[in-house]
mmCIF file of C-alpha atoms in Angstrom:
data_model
loop_
_atom_site.group_PDB
_atom_site.id
_atom_site.type_symbol
_atom_site.label_atom_id
_atom_site.label_comp_id
_atom_site.label_asym_id
_atom_site.label_seq_id
_atom_site.Cartn_x
_atom_site.Cartn_y
_atom_site.Cartn_z
ATOM 1 C CA LEU X 7 100.611 19.659 34.124
ATOM 2 C CA ILE X 8 100.295 15.670 34.195
ATOM 3 C CA ASN X 9 96.739 15.596 34.883
ATOM 4 C CA LEU X 10 95.998 18.112 32.115
ATOM 5 C CA THR X 11 98.114 16.467 29.528
ATOM 6 C CA ALA X 12 96.127 13.010 30.518
ATOM 7 C CA GLY X 13 92.852 14.721 30.345
ATOM 8 C CA MET X 14 93.523 16.281 26.893
ATOM 9 C CA LEU X 15 94.445 12.562 25.692
ATOM 10 C CA VAL X 16 91.290 11.262 27.262
ATOM 11 C CA LEU X 17 89.078 13.950 25.548
ATOM 12 C CA ARG X 18 90.897 13.108 22.193
ATOM 13 C CA ARG X 19 90.323 9.225 22.813
ATOM 14 C CA ASN X 20 86.632 9.917 23.816
ATOM 15 C CA GLU X 21 86.266 12.242 20.360
ATOM 16 C CA LYS X 22 88.014 9.237 18.066
ATOM 17 C CA ASP X 23 85.881 6.713 20.000
ATOM 18 C CA PHE X 24 82.625 8.488 18.976
ATOM 19 C CA ILE X 25 83.509 9.077 15.295
ATOM 20 C CA MET X 26 84.493 5.636 14.686
ATOM 21 C CA ARG X 27 81.548 3.770 16.612
ATOM 22 C CA LYS X 28 78.983 6.387 16.474
ATOM 23 C CA GLN X 29 77.604 6.109 19.957
ATOM 24 C CA LEU X 30 76.073 8.670 21.848
ATOM 25 C CA LYS X 31 77.841 7.323 25.137
ATOM 26 C CA TYR X 32 81.239 8.660 24.014
ATOM 27 C CA GLN X 33 79.946 12.136 23.627
ATOM 28 C CA THR X 34 78.609 11.970 27.446
ATOM 29 C CA LYS X 35 82.027 10.648 28.499
ATOM 30 C CA LEU X 36 83.650 13.268 26.807
ATOM 31 C CA LEU X 37 81.557 16.177 28.106
ATOM 32 C CA ASN X 38 82.131 14.462 31.696
ATOM 33 C CA ASN X 39 86.006 14.457 31.124
ATOM 34 C CA TYR X 40 85.748 18.147 29.862
ATOM 35 C CA ASP X 41 84.404 18.817 33.302
ATOM 36 C CA ILE X 42 87.297 17.144 34.742
ATOM 37 C CA PHE X 43 89.866 18.639 33.124
ATOM 38 C CA SER X 44 88.216 22.042 33.582
ATOM 39 C CA GLN X 45 88.397 21.212 37.556
ATOM 40 C CA ASN X 46 91.966 20.112 36.680
ATOM 41 C CA LEU X 47 93.068 23.568 35.022
ATOM 42 C CA GLN X 48 91.444 25.211 37.644
ATOM 43 C CA GLN X 49 93.547 23.754 40.409
ATOM 44 C CA SER X 50 96.340 23.360 38.837
ATOM 45 C CA THR X 51 99.819 25.826 39.300
ATOM 46 C CA LEU X 52 99.497 27.675 36.092
ATOM 47 C CA SER X 53 99.265 31.045 36.095
ATOM 48 C CA PRO X 54 95.347 32.568 35.926
ATOM 49 C CA GLU X 55 96.168 34.191 32.839
ATOM 50 C CA LEU X 56 97.174 31.125 30.692
ATOM 51 C CA GLN X 57 94.378 29.325 32.621
ATOM 52 C CA LEU X 58 92.188 31.474 30.784
ATOM 53 C CA GLN X 59 93.784 31.058 27.634
ATOM 54 C CA LEU X 60 93.360 27.143 27.748
ATOM 55 C CA GLN X 61 90.009 27.628 29.143
ATOM 56 C CA ALA X 62 89.144 29.474 25.858
ATOM 57 C CA LYS X 63 90.421 27.171 23.573
ATOM 58 C CA MET X 64 89.096 24.188 25.198
ATOM 59 C CA ASP X 65 85.382 25.781 25.002
ATOM 60 C CA ILE X 66 86.089 26.229 21.574
ATOM 61 C CA TYR X 67 87.187 22.638 21.222
ATOM 62 C CA LYS X 68 84.113 21.379 23.266
ATOM 63 C CA THR X 69 81.687 23.677 21.107
ATOM 64 C CA ALA X 70 83.106 21.877 18.190
ATOM 65 C CA PHE X 71 82.844 18.769 18.938
ATOM 66 C CA LEU X 72 79.119 19.231 20.289
ATOM 67 C CA LEU X 73 78.648 20.616 16.665
ATOM 68 C CA LEU X 74 80.138 17.515 15.128
ATOM 69 C CA SER X 75 78.417 15.114 17.407
ATOM 70 C CA ASN X 76 74.559 16.915 16.598
ATOM 71 C CA ASN X 77 75.546 16.791 12.946
ATOM 72 C CA TYR X 78 76.166 13.107 13.141
ATOM 73 C CA THR X 79 72.824 12.563 15.113
ATOM 74 C CA THR X 80 71.177 14.605 12.610
ATOM 75 C CA LEU X 81 72.742 12.444 9.783
ATOM 76 C CA GLY X 82 72.045 9.515 11.910
ATOM 77 C CA MET X 83 74.143 7.021 13.803
ATOM 78 C CA THR X 84 72.825 3.756 12.107
ATOM 79 C CA ALA X 85 71.025 3.328 8.666
ATOM 80 C CA ALA X 86 67.505 3.243 10.495
ATOM 81 C CA GLU X 87 68.104 6.865 12.129
ATOM 82 C CA GLY X 88 68.371 10.506 11.076
ATOM 83 C CA LEU X 89 68.673 11.526 7.773
ATOM 84 C CA GLN X 90 69.528 7.637 6.564
ATOM 85 C CA GLY X 91 66.483 6.406 8.096
ATOM 86 C CA THR X 92 64.498 9.381 6.315
ATOM 87 C CA MET X 93 66.402 8.366 3.024
ATOM 88 C CA ARG X 94 65.932 4.766 3.490
ATOM 89 C CA GLU X 95 62.151 4.979 4.007
ATOM 90 C CA ALA X 96 61.736 7.114 1.123
ATOM 91 C CA ALA X 97 63.808 4.652 -0.735
ATOM 92 C CA HIS X 98 61.620 1.492 0.512
ATOM 93 C CA SER X 99 58.267 3.735 -0.368
ATOM 94 C CA THR X 100 59.754 4.409 -3.974
ATOM 95 C CA GLU X 101 60.238 0.632 -4.537
ATOM 96 C CA SER X 102 56.297 -0.088 -4.414
ATOM 97 C CA VAL X 103 55.767 2.918 -6.348
ATOM 98 C CA PHE X 104 58.264 1.509 -9.067
ATOM 99 C CA ALA X 105 56.503 -1.645 -8.834
ATOM 100 C CA GLU X 106 53.142 0.044 -9.681
ATOM 101 C CA ILE X 107 54.747 1.810 -12.513
ATOM 102 C CA ASP X 108 56.452 -1.695 -13.719
ATOM 103 C CA GLN X 109 52.757 -3.351 -13.448
ATOM 104 C CA HIS X 110 51.223 -0.788 -15.218
ATOM 105 C CA LEU X 111 53.625 -0.644 -17.935
ATOM 106 C CA THR X 112 53.637 -3.990 -18.549
ATOM 107 C CA GLU X 113 49.895 -4.220 -18.601
ATOM 108 C CA LYS X 114 50.249 -1.418 -21.147
ATOM 109 C CA VAL X 115 52.667 -2.944 -23.498
ATOM 110 C CA THR X 116 50.695 -6.292 -23.553
ATOM 111 C CA ALA X 117 47.400 -4.550 -24.568
ATOM 112 C CA LYS X 118 49.547 -3.084 -27.076
ATOM 113 C CA ASN X 119 51.013 -6.169 -28.272
ATOM 114 C CA ASP X 120 47.274 -8.041 -28.212
ATOM 115 C CA GLY X 121 46.189 -5.039 -30.228
ATOM 116 C CA ILE X 122 49.100 -5.329 -32.743
ATOM 117 C CA LYS X 123 48.211 -9.227 -33.068
ATOM 118 C CA ALA X 124 44.684 -8.754 -33.644
ATOM 119 C CA LYS X 125 45.448 -6.188 -36.266
ATOM 120 C CA LEU X 126 47.866 -8.350 -38.117
ATOM 121 C CA LEU X 127 45.547 -11.341 -37.788
ATOM 122 C CA TYR X 128 42.774 -9.283 -39.333
ATOM 123 C CA LEU X 129 45.291 -8.122 -41.963
ATOM 124 C CA SER X 130 46.490 -11.759 -42.549
ATOM 125 C CA ALA X 131 42.821 -12.994 -43.015
ATOM 126 C CA GLY X 132 41.956 -9.912 -45.434
ATOM 127 C CA PHE X 133 45.104 -10.694 -47.650
ATOM 128 C CA ILE X 134 44.179 -14.498 -47.677
ATOM 129 C CA LEU X 135 40.646 -13.729 -48.619
ATOM 130 C CA PHE X 136 41.707 -10.971 -51.277
ATOM 131 C CA THR X 137 44.140 -13.414 -53.148
ATOM 132 C CA LEU X 138 41.384 -16.180 -52.971
ATOM 133 C CA PHE X 139 39.257 -13.748 -54.850
ATOM 134 C CA VAL X 140 41.698 -13.162 -57.189
ATOM 135 C CA VAL X 141 42.644 -16.574 -57.869
ATOM 136 C CA LEU X 142 39.245 -17.229 -58.285
ATOM 137 C CA LEU X 143 38.494 -14.810 -60.667
ATOM 138 C CA ILE X 144 41.452 -15.416 -63.035
ATOM 139 C CA THR X 145 40.648 -19.215 -62.601
ATOM 140 C CA MET X 146 37.130 -18.313 -63.799
ATOM 141 C CA THR X 147 38.110 -16.049 -66.455
ATOM 142 C CA ILE X 148 40.329 -18.813 -68.008
ATOM 143 C CA ILE X 149 37.984 -21.590 -67.949
ATOM 144 C CA SER X 150 35.595 -19.182 -69.830
ATOM 145 C CA ARG X 151 37.785 -18.335 -72.386
ATOM 146 C CA LEU X 152 38.657 -22.336 -72.356
ATOM 147 C CA ASN X 153 35.151 -23.067 -72.988
ATOM 148 C CA LEU X 154 34.865 -20.414 -75.748
ATOM 149 C CA LEU X 155 37.728 -21.993 -77.365
ATOM 150 C CA LYS X 156 36.183 -25.358 -77.065
ATOM 151 C CA TYR X 157 33.011 -23.824 -78.469
ATOM 152 C CA HIS X 158 34.532 -22.537 -81.540
ATOM 153 C CA LEU X 159 36.780 -25.759 -81.970
ATOM 154 C CA SER X 160 33.467 -27.830 -81.885
ATOM 155 C CA GLU X 161 31.814 -25.790 -84.248
ATOM 156 C CA VAL X 162 34.761 -26.202 -86.679
ATOM 157 C CA ALA X 163 35.157 -30.009 -86.260
ATOM 158 C CA LEU X 164 31.503 -30.079 -86.815
ATOM 159 C CA SER X 165 30.749 -27.848 -89.850
ATOM 160 C CA SER X 166 31.373 -30.629 -92.274
ATOM 161 C CA GLY X 167 34.767 -29.504 -93.382
ATOM 162 C CA ASP X 168 33.882 -25.669 -93.664
ATOM 163 C CA LEU X 169 37.162 -23.858 -93.763
ATOM 164 C CA SER X 170 35.387 -20.378 -93.900
ATOM 165 C CA ILE X 171 34.779 -20.673 -90.241
ATOM 166 C CA ALA X 172 37.361 -18.837 -87.941
ATOM 167 C CA LEU X 173 37.801 -18.662 -84.067
ATOM 168 C CA LYS X 174 36.878 -15.275 -82.572
ATOM 169 C CA ILE X 175 38.523 -14.846 -79.244
ATOM 170 C CA GLY X 176 40.324 -11.443 -78.492
ATOM 171 C CA GLY X 177 42.494 -10.842 -76.052
ATOM 172 C CA ARG X 178 46.401 -10.749 -75.455
ATOM 173 C CA ASP X 179 46.840 -14.200 -73.586
ATOM 174 C CA GLU X 180 48.109 -17.793 -74.832
ATOM 175 C CA LEU X 181 44.655 -18.560 -75.675
ATOM 176 C CA THR X 182 44.399 -15.767 -78.514
ATOM 177 C CA GLU X 183 47.544 -16.707 -79.816
ATOM 178 C CA ILE X 184 46.272 -20.318 -80.176
ATOM 179 C CA SER X 185 43.052 -18.971 -81.806
ATOM 180 C CA LEU X 186 45.454 -17.145 -84.208
ATOM 181 C CA LEU X 187 47.600 -19.873 -84.931
ATOM 182 C CA PHE X 188 44.339 -22.198 -85.626
ATOM 183 C CA ASN X 189 42.897 -19.716 -87.737
ATOM 184 C CA GLN X 190 46.143 -19.364 -89.905
ATOM 185 C CA PHE X 191 46.333 -23.084 -90.008
ATOM 186 C CA VAL X 192 42.538 -23.675 -91.614
ATOM 187 C CA HIS X 193 43.424 -20.650 -93.706
ATOM 188 C CA ASN X 194 46.318 -22.409 -95.181
ATOM 189 C CA LEU X 195 44.476 -25.593 -95.661
ATOM 190 C CA LYS X 196 41.964 -23.534 -97.345
ATOM 191 C CA GLN X 197 44.577 -22.189 -99.669
ATOM 192 C CA THR X 198 46.281 -25.629 -100.134
ATOM 193 C CA PHE X 199 42.651 -27.193 -101.175
ATOM 194 C CA SER X 200 41.935 -24.137 -103.694
ATOM 195 C CA ASN X 201 45.236 -25.006 -105.477
ATOM 196 C CA LEU X 202 44.620 -28.702 -105.943
ATOM 197 C CA PRO X 203 43.380 -29.212 -109.382
ATOM 198 C CA THR X 204 40.263 -30.657 -110.252
ATOM 199 C CA TYR X 205 39.606 -33.688 -112.191
ATOM 200 C CA SER X 206 36.111 -34.036 -113.868
#
């Protein structure tokens, strides 16, 4: 019985070492020690019936351990083996894919930004040109009306005191107001001169 108890403890230690260290040599050790345990069980003083019961239970234990160790092997004893290795390779392969996608997106964003900058530049240039055109148009309009006002004022000034001449500038701006005020001023002068007594 001492040999059987010691044999079971050795099997459990092999099992623990396999789970902790994940090395196949502990699986081999467990299977060898299992055979030794079976031999010791057959040579023990236990009754044949009890030996069969114990052997059946130990067979279940062996089957469960082999299933566990095979699953560990499938999963991968290290990060580079089994399913872990496959997942690691897949992760590394996706890194290059993500790098290509990132580069592609960066190029797309850069091209889009360049297009937006070009459009903004064209719009700014168009707005500046439009503004210059409007300013030039307003300036030319003001200059032409000032020239017209100058012409009428010169006509009044050089007409030998003819107060019947009036400025004729239409519109709704300040020049029109100046023309109306000037015409009113000339009209008032004309009224004043007409009211002066005459001496013969």
